[in-house]
XYZ file of C-alpha atoms in Angstrom:
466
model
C -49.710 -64.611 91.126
C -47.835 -66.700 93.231
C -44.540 -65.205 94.547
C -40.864 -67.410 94.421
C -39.227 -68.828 97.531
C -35.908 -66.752 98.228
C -34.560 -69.854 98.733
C -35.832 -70.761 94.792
C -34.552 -67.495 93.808
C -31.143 -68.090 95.373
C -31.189 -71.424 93.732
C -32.137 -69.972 90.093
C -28.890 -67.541 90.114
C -26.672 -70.289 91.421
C -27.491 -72.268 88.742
C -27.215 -68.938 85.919
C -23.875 -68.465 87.636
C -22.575 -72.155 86.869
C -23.706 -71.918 83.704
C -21.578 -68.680 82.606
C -18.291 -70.282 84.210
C -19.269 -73.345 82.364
C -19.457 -71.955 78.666
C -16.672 -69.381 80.060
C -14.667 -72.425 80.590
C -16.065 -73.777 76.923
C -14.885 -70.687 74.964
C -11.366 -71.035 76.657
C -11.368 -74.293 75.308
C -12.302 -74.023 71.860
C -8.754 -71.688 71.847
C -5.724 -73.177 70.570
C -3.182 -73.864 73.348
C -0.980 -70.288 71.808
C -3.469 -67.972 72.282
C -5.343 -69.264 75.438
C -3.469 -67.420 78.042
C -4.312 -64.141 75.992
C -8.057 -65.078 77.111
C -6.967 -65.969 80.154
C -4.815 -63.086 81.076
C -8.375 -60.637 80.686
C -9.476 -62.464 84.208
C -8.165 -60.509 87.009
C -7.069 -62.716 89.934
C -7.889 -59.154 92.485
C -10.443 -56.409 92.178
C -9.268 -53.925 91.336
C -10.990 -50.674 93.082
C -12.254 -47.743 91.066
C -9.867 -44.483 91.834
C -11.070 -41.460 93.469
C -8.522 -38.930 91.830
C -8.257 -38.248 87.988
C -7.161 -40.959 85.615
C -5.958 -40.453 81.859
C -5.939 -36.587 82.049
C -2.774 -35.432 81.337
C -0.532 -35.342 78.547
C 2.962 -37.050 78.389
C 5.076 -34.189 78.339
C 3.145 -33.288 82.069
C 4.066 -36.690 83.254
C 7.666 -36.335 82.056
C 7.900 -33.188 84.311
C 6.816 -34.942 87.188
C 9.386 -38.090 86.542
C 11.787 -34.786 85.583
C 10.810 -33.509 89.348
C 11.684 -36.491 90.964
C 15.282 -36.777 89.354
C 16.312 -33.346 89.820
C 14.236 -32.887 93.313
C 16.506 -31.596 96.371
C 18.530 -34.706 96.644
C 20.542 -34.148 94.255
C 22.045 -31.760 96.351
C 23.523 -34.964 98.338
C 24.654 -36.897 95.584
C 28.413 -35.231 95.582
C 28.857 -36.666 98.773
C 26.582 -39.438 98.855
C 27.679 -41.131 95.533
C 30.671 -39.540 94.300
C 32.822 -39.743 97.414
C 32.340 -43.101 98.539
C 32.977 -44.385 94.762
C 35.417 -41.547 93.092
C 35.406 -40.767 89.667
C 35.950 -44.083 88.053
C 33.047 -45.787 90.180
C 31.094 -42.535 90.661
C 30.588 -41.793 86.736
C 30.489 -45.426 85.186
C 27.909 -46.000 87.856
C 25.896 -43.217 86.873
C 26.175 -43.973 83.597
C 25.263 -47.823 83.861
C 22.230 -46.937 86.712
C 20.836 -44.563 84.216
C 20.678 -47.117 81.260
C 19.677 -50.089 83.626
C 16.804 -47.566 84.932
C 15.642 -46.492 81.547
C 15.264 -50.234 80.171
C 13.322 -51.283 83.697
C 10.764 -48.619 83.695
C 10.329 -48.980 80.171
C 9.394 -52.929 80.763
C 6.676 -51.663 83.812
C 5.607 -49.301 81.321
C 4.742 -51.435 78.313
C 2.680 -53.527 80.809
C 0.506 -51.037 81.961
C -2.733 -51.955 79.764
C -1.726 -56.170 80.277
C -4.659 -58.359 79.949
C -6.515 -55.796 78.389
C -6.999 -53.881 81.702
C -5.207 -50.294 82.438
C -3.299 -51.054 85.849
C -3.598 -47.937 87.596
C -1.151 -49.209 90.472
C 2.013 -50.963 90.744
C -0.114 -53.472 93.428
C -2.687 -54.309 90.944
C -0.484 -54.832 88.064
C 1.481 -57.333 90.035
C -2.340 -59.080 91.001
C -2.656 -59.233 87.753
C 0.663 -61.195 86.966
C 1.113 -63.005 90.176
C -2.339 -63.552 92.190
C -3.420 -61.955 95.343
C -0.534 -62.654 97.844
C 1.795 -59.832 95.400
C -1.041 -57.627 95.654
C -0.212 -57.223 99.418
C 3.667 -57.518 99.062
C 3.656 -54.902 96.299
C 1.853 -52.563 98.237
C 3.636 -53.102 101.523
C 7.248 -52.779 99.897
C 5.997 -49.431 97.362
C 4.654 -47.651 100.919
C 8.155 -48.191 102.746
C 9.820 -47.201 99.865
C 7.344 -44.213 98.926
C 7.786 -43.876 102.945
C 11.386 -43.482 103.121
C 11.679 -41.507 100.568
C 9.294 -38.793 102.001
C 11.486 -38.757 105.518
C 14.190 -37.763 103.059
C 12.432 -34.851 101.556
C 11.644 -33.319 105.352
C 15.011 -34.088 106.339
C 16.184 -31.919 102.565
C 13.476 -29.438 103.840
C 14.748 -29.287 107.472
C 18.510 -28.807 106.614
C 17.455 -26.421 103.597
C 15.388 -24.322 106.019
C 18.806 -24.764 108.729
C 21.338 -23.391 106.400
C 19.143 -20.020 105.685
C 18.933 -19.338 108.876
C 22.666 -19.953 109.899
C 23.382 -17.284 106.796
C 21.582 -15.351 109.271
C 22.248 -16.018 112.462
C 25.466 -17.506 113.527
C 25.287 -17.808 117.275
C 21.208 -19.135 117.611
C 20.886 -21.224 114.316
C 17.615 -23.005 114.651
C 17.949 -27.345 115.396
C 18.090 -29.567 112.550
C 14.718 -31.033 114.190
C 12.569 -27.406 114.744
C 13.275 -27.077 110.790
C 11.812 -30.608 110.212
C 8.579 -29.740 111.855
C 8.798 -26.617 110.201
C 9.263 -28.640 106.854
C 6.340 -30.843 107.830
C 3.954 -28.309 108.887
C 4.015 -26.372 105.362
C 4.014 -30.081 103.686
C 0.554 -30.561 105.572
C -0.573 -27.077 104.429
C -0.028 -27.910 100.338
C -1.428 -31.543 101.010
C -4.835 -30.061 102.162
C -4.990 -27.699 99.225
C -3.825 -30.019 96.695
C -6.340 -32.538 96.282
C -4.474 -35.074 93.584
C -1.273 -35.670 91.372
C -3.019 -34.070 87.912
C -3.760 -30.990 89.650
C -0.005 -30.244 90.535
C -0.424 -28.291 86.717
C 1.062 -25.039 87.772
C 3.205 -26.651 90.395
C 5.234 -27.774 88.094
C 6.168 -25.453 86.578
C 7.287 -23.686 90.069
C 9.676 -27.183 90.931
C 11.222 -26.857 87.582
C 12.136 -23.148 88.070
C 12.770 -23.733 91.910
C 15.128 -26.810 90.890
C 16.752 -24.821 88.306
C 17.635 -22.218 91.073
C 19.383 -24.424 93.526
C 21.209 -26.061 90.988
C 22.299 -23.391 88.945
C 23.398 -21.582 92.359
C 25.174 -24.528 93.644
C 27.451 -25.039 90.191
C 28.371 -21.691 90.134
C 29.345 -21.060 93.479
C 31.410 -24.517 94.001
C 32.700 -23.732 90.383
C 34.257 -20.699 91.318
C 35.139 -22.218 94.681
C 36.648 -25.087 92.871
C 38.740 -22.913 90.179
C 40.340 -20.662 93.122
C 40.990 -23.955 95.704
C 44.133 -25.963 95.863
C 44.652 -29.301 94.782
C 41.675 -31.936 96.353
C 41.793 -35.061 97.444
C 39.805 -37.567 95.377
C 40.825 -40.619 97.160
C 38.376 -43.268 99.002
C 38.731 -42.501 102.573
C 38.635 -45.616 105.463
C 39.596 -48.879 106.790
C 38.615 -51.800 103.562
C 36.085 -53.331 105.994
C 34.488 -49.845 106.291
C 34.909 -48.710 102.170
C 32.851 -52.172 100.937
C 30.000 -51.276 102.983
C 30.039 -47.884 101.632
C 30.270 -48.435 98.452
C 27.456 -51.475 98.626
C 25.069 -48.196 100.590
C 26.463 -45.704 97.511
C 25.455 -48.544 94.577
C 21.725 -48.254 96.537
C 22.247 -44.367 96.208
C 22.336 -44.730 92.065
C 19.422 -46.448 91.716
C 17.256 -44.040 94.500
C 18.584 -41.544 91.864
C 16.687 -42.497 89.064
C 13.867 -43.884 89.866
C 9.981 -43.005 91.712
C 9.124 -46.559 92.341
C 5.356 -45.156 91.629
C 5.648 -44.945 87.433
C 1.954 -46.853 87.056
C 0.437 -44.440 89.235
C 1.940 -42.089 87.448
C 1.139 -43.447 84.098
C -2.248 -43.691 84.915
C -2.895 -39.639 84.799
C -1.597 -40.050 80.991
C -4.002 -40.041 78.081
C -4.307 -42.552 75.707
C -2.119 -44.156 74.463
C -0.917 -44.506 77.508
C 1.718 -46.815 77.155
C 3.057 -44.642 73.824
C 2.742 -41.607 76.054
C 4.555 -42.826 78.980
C 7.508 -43.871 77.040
C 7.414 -40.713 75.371
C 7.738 -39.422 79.293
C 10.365 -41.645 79.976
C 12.686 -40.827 77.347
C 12.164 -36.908 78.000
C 13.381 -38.039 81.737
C 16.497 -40.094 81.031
C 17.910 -37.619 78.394
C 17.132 -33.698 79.081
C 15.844 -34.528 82.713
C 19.122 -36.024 83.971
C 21.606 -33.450 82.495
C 20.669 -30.913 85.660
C 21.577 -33.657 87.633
C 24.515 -35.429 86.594
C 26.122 -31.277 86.286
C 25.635 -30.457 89.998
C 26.826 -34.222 91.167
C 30.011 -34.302 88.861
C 30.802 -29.833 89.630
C 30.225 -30.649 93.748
C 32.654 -33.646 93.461
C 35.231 -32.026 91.672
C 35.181 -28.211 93.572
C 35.196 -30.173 97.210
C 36.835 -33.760 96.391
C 36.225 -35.957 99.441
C 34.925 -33.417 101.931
C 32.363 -32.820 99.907
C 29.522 -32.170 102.053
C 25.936 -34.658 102.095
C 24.090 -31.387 101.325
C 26.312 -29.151 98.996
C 24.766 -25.760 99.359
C 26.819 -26.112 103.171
C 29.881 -25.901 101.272
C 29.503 -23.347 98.925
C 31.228 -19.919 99.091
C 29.319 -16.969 98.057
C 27.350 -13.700 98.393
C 24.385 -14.153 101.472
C 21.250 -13.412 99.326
C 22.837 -16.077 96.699
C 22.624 -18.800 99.000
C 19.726 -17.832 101.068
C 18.017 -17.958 97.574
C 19.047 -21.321 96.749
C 18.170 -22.763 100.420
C 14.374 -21.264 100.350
C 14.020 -22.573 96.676
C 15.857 -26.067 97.849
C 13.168 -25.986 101.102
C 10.096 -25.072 98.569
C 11.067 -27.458 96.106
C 10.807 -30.165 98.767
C 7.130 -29.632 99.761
C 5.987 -30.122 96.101
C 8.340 -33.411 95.586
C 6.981 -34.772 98.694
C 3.697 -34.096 97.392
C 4.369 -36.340 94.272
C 5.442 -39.110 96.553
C 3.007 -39.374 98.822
C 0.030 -38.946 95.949
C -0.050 -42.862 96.075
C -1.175 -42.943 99.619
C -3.193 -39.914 99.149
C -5.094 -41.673 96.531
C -5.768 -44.965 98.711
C -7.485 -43.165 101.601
C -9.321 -40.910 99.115
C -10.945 -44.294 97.479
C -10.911 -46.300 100.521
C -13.125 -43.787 102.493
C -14.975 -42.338 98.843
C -13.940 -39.156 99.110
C -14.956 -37.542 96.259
C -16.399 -34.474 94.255
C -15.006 -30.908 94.982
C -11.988 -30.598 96.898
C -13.855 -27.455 98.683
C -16.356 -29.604 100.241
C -16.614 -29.755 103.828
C -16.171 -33.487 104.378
C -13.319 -33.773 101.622
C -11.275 -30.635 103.317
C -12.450 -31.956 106.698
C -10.767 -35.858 105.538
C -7.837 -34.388 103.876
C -6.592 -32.587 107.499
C -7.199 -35.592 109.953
C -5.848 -38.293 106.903
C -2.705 -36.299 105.239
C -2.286 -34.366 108.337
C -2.027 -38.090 110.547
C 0.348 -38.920 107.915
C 2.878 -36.512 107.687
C 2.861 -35.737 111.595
C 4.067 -40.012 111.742
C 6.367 -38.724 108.707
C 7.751 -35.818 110.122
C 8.150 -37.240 113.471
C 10.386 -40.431 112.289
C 12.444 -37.852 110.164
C 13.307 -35.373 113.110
C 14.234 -38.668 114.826
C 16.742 -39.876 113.070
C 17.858 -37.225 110.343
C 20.964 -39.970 109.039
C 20.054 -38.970 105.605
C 22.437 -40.622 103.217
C 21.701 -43.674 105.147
C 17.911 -43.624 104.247
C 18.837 -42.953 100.722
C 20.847 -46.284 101.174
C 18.018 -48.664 102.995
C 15.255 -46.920 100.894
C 17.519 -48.690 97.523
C 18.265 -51.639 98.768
C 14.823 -52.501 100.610
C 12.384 -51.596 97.768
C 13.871 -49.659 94.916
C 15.806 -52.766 93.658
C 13.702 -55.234 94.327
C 10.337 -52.755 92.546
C 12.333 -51.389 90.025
C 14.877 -53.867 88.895
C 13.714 -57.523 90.098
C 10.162 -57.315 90.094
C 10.083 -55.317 86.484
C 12.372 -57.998 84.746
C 10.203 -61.248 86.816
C 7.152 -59.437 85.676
C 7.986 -58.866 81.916
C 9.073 -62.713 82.235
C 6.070 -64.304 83.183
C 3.754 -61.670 81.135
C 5.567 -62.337 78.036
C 6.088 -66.294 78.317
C 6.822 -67.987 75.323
C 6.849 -64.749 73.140
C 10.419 -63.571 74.908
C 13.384 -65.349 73.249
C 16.191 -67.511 74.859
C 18.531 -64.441 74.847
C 15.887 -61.839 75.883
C 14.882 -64.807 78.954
C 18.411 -65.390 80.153
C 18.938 -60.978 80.130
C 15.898 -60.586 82.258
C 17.141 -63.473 84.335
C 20.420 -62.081 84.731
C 18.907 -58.859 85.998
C 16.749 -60.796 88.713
C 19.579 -62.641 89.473
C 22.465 -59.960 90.160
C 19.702 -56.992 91.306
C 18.709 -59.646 94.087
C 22.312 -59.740 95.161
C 22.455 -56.188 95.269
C 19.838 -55.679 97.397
C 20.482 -58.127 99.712
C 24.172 -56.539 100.500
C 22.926 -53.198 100.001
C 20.435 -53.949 102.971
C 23.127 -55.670 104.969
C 25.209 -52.412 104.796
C 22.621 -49.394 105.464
C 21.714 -51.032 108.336
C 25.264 -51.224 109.186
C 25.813 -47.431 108.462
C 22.001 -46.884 110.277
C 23.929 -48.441 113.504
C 26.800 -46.658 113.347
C 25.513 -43.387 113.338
C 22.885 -44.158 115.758
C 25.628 -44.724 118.520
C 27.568 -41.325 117.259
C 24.495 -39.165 117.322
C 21.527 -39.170 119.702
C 17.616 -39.555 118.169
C 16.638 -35.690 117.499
C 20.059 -35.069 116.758
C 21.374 -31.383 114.827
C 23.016 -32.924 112.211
């Protein structure tokens, strides 16, 4: 029997291949004009890759410990000075209030489009291929690492200055640098990132943050409770030149939305079982109503014990027995590791697919990967932190750079052009509105943290013991 040409071959499934796009394009046609871009939205404009960690796993209440992790991780030991001072009591608690109901209703719109066009969107990159074509893919992705980025410099600089005040409890004349404790900080990060293969299997973990977070915070409203019952009269007012107070309080509205949100909730919702978008909201809610009371106790208690020199990490301004506080800072410096651990798991999970590392996290190659890739990463991480440890100012870029625009523009722009015609004028001209007035914000909120960045930099030198 007589063999084919390749080049007949070649020919054959060129011409199969026409034929599917051409009754592809038929069936599309035979839809009415309403319900064509329901077809349409099933065709993804970017591949999207198959995941090397564990999807659909968990349940919701898991995930809402993990969002519940993030709130009430070892910033919020910065958020007295960091929020409350630059804005007082009027601005510090309506902001809270309105960042925490603007946060709820944004993540709630990424949520409920995690399973759009008929496809689970395991990443905030692909979801926004899905909506917008290939060129958001790459934007996505680029502004979710700096922001996933940032925010990990601020856990090793939490670590570092947790790890500094225990010792200073301790030793008063040799307290170790502000940039030893960051390497310190990183080195034990590196350690739980090589053991820890993915985001589901942070089970027991949990578990240990919630009790660790409970332990700093519980320490740090006593102490500056009792501190704050036996002080004098504070003083609440706004401290600085008006030139000086807008760009603070611009870097402190970037501080309330940091607060709230992970800027990773689809890789996060991805570890939830079906339904997944039922389950996630589920998650959500826990978050935003028992998850934030922890937090908005110790911000509101620092504030009012210390007034306006409260200090950027609270536990350095507490009064109390040694042990107490030496508690607090080794559960603060613990609880850091994990959180980080949570924020890097997106990056984690791309160089885990993108080299196919998979199977047991014992194996050889898979321990061997996780050292040279997580290690690489964190030594770059830990590095830029012990460089320029300006915390509150990283809080500040990290919101205006990419939480806004993620959590706030992109969400509302996204639900827009996902929902088309189904979205009423009203519900169009809100999620406008929110583009609109969260693009402002992030433009001035950028302006001024890299106003405080400079400012700083010329009053401290890089490596500095802040």
């Amino acid at each position: 029997m007589e063999l084919p040409s390749p080049l007949a071959v070649i020919n054959t499934f060129e011409e199969q291949e026409e034929g599917k796009k051409k009754n592809q394009a038929k069936v599309i046609n035979m839809v009415p004009d309403n319900n064509r871009n329901e077809v349409e939205d099933y065709k993804l404009t970017v591949q999207v890759p198959e995941t090397a960690h564990q999807v659909s796993t968990d349940s919701w209440l898991q995930a809402g410990f993990v969002l519940t992790t993030g709130v009430n991780s070892v910033f919020v030991l910065g958020y007295s000075g960091t929020i409350m001072v630059p804005l007082g009591w009027i601005g510090g608690i309506v902001g809270l209030i309105l960042a925490t109901v603007l946060s709820l209703n944004a993540n709630m719109l990424v949520a409920k489009l995690h399973e759009h066009g008929g496809k689970r969107h395991i990443r905030y990159r692909d979801l926004a291929a899905q909506i917008y074509g290939r060129r958001a893919y790459t934007i996505t992705w680029a502004m979710q690492y700096i922001n996933l980025f940032m925010i990990n410099i601020g856990f090793l600089i939490l670590g570092g200055s947790a790890l500094k005040a225990c010792f200073a409890l301790f030793n008063y004349e040799h307290t170790m640098k502000l940039p030893y404790c960051i390497a310190i900080t990183g080195f034990a990060c590196t350690l739980f990132a090589i053991s820890t293969p993915h985001l589901s299997a942070l089970r027991v973990w949990l578990g240990c943050s919630t009790v660790l977070s409970l332990i700093y915070i519980i320490v740090a409203c006593v102490l500056a409770s009792k501190d704050g019952a036996n002080a004098p009269p504070r003083d609440y007012s706004i401290h600085g030149e008006s030139s000086s107070r807008v760009f603070t309080t611009i870097g402190a509205s970037a501080n309330l939305v940091f607060a709230f949100n992970t800027g990773m909730l689809p890789e996060i919702q991805a570890t939830v079982r079906q339904p997944a978008v039922k389950n996630t909201l589920k998650a959500l809610y826990f978050q935003f109503t028992i998850g934030v009371v922890p937090m908005f106790a110790i911000t509101f208690i620092g504030y009012w014990a210390y007034g306006a020199s409260t200090s950027t990490y609270l536990l350095n301004s507490v009064s109390g027995p040694l042990w107490v506080k030496a508690a607090a800072n080794i559960s603060a410096f613990l609880q850091s590791i994990i959180c980080l651990h949570i924020f890097a798991s997106p990056t984690y999970e791309y160089l885990d697919t993108k080299f196919g590392i998979r199977g047991s996290a014992l194996q050889l190659n898979s321990l061997s990967f996780r050292i040279a890739a997580r290690g690489g990463y964190l030594v770059i991480s830990t590095l830029v932190s012990a460089l320029l440890p300006f915390l509150g100012d990283f809080e500040s870029l990290t919101g205006a750079l990419s939480t806004f625009p993620l959590t706030f523009i992109l969400a509302n722009h996204m639900y827009i052009v996902a929902k088309k015609d189904k979205l009423s004028t009203l519900q169009k001209f809100w999620h406008w509105l929110n583009v609109f007035i969260f693009a402002l914000m992030s433009i001035a909120a950028t302006i001024a943290s890299l106003r405080l960045i400079a400012v700083d930099s010329k009053e401290y030198h890089v490596f500095a013991d802040v």
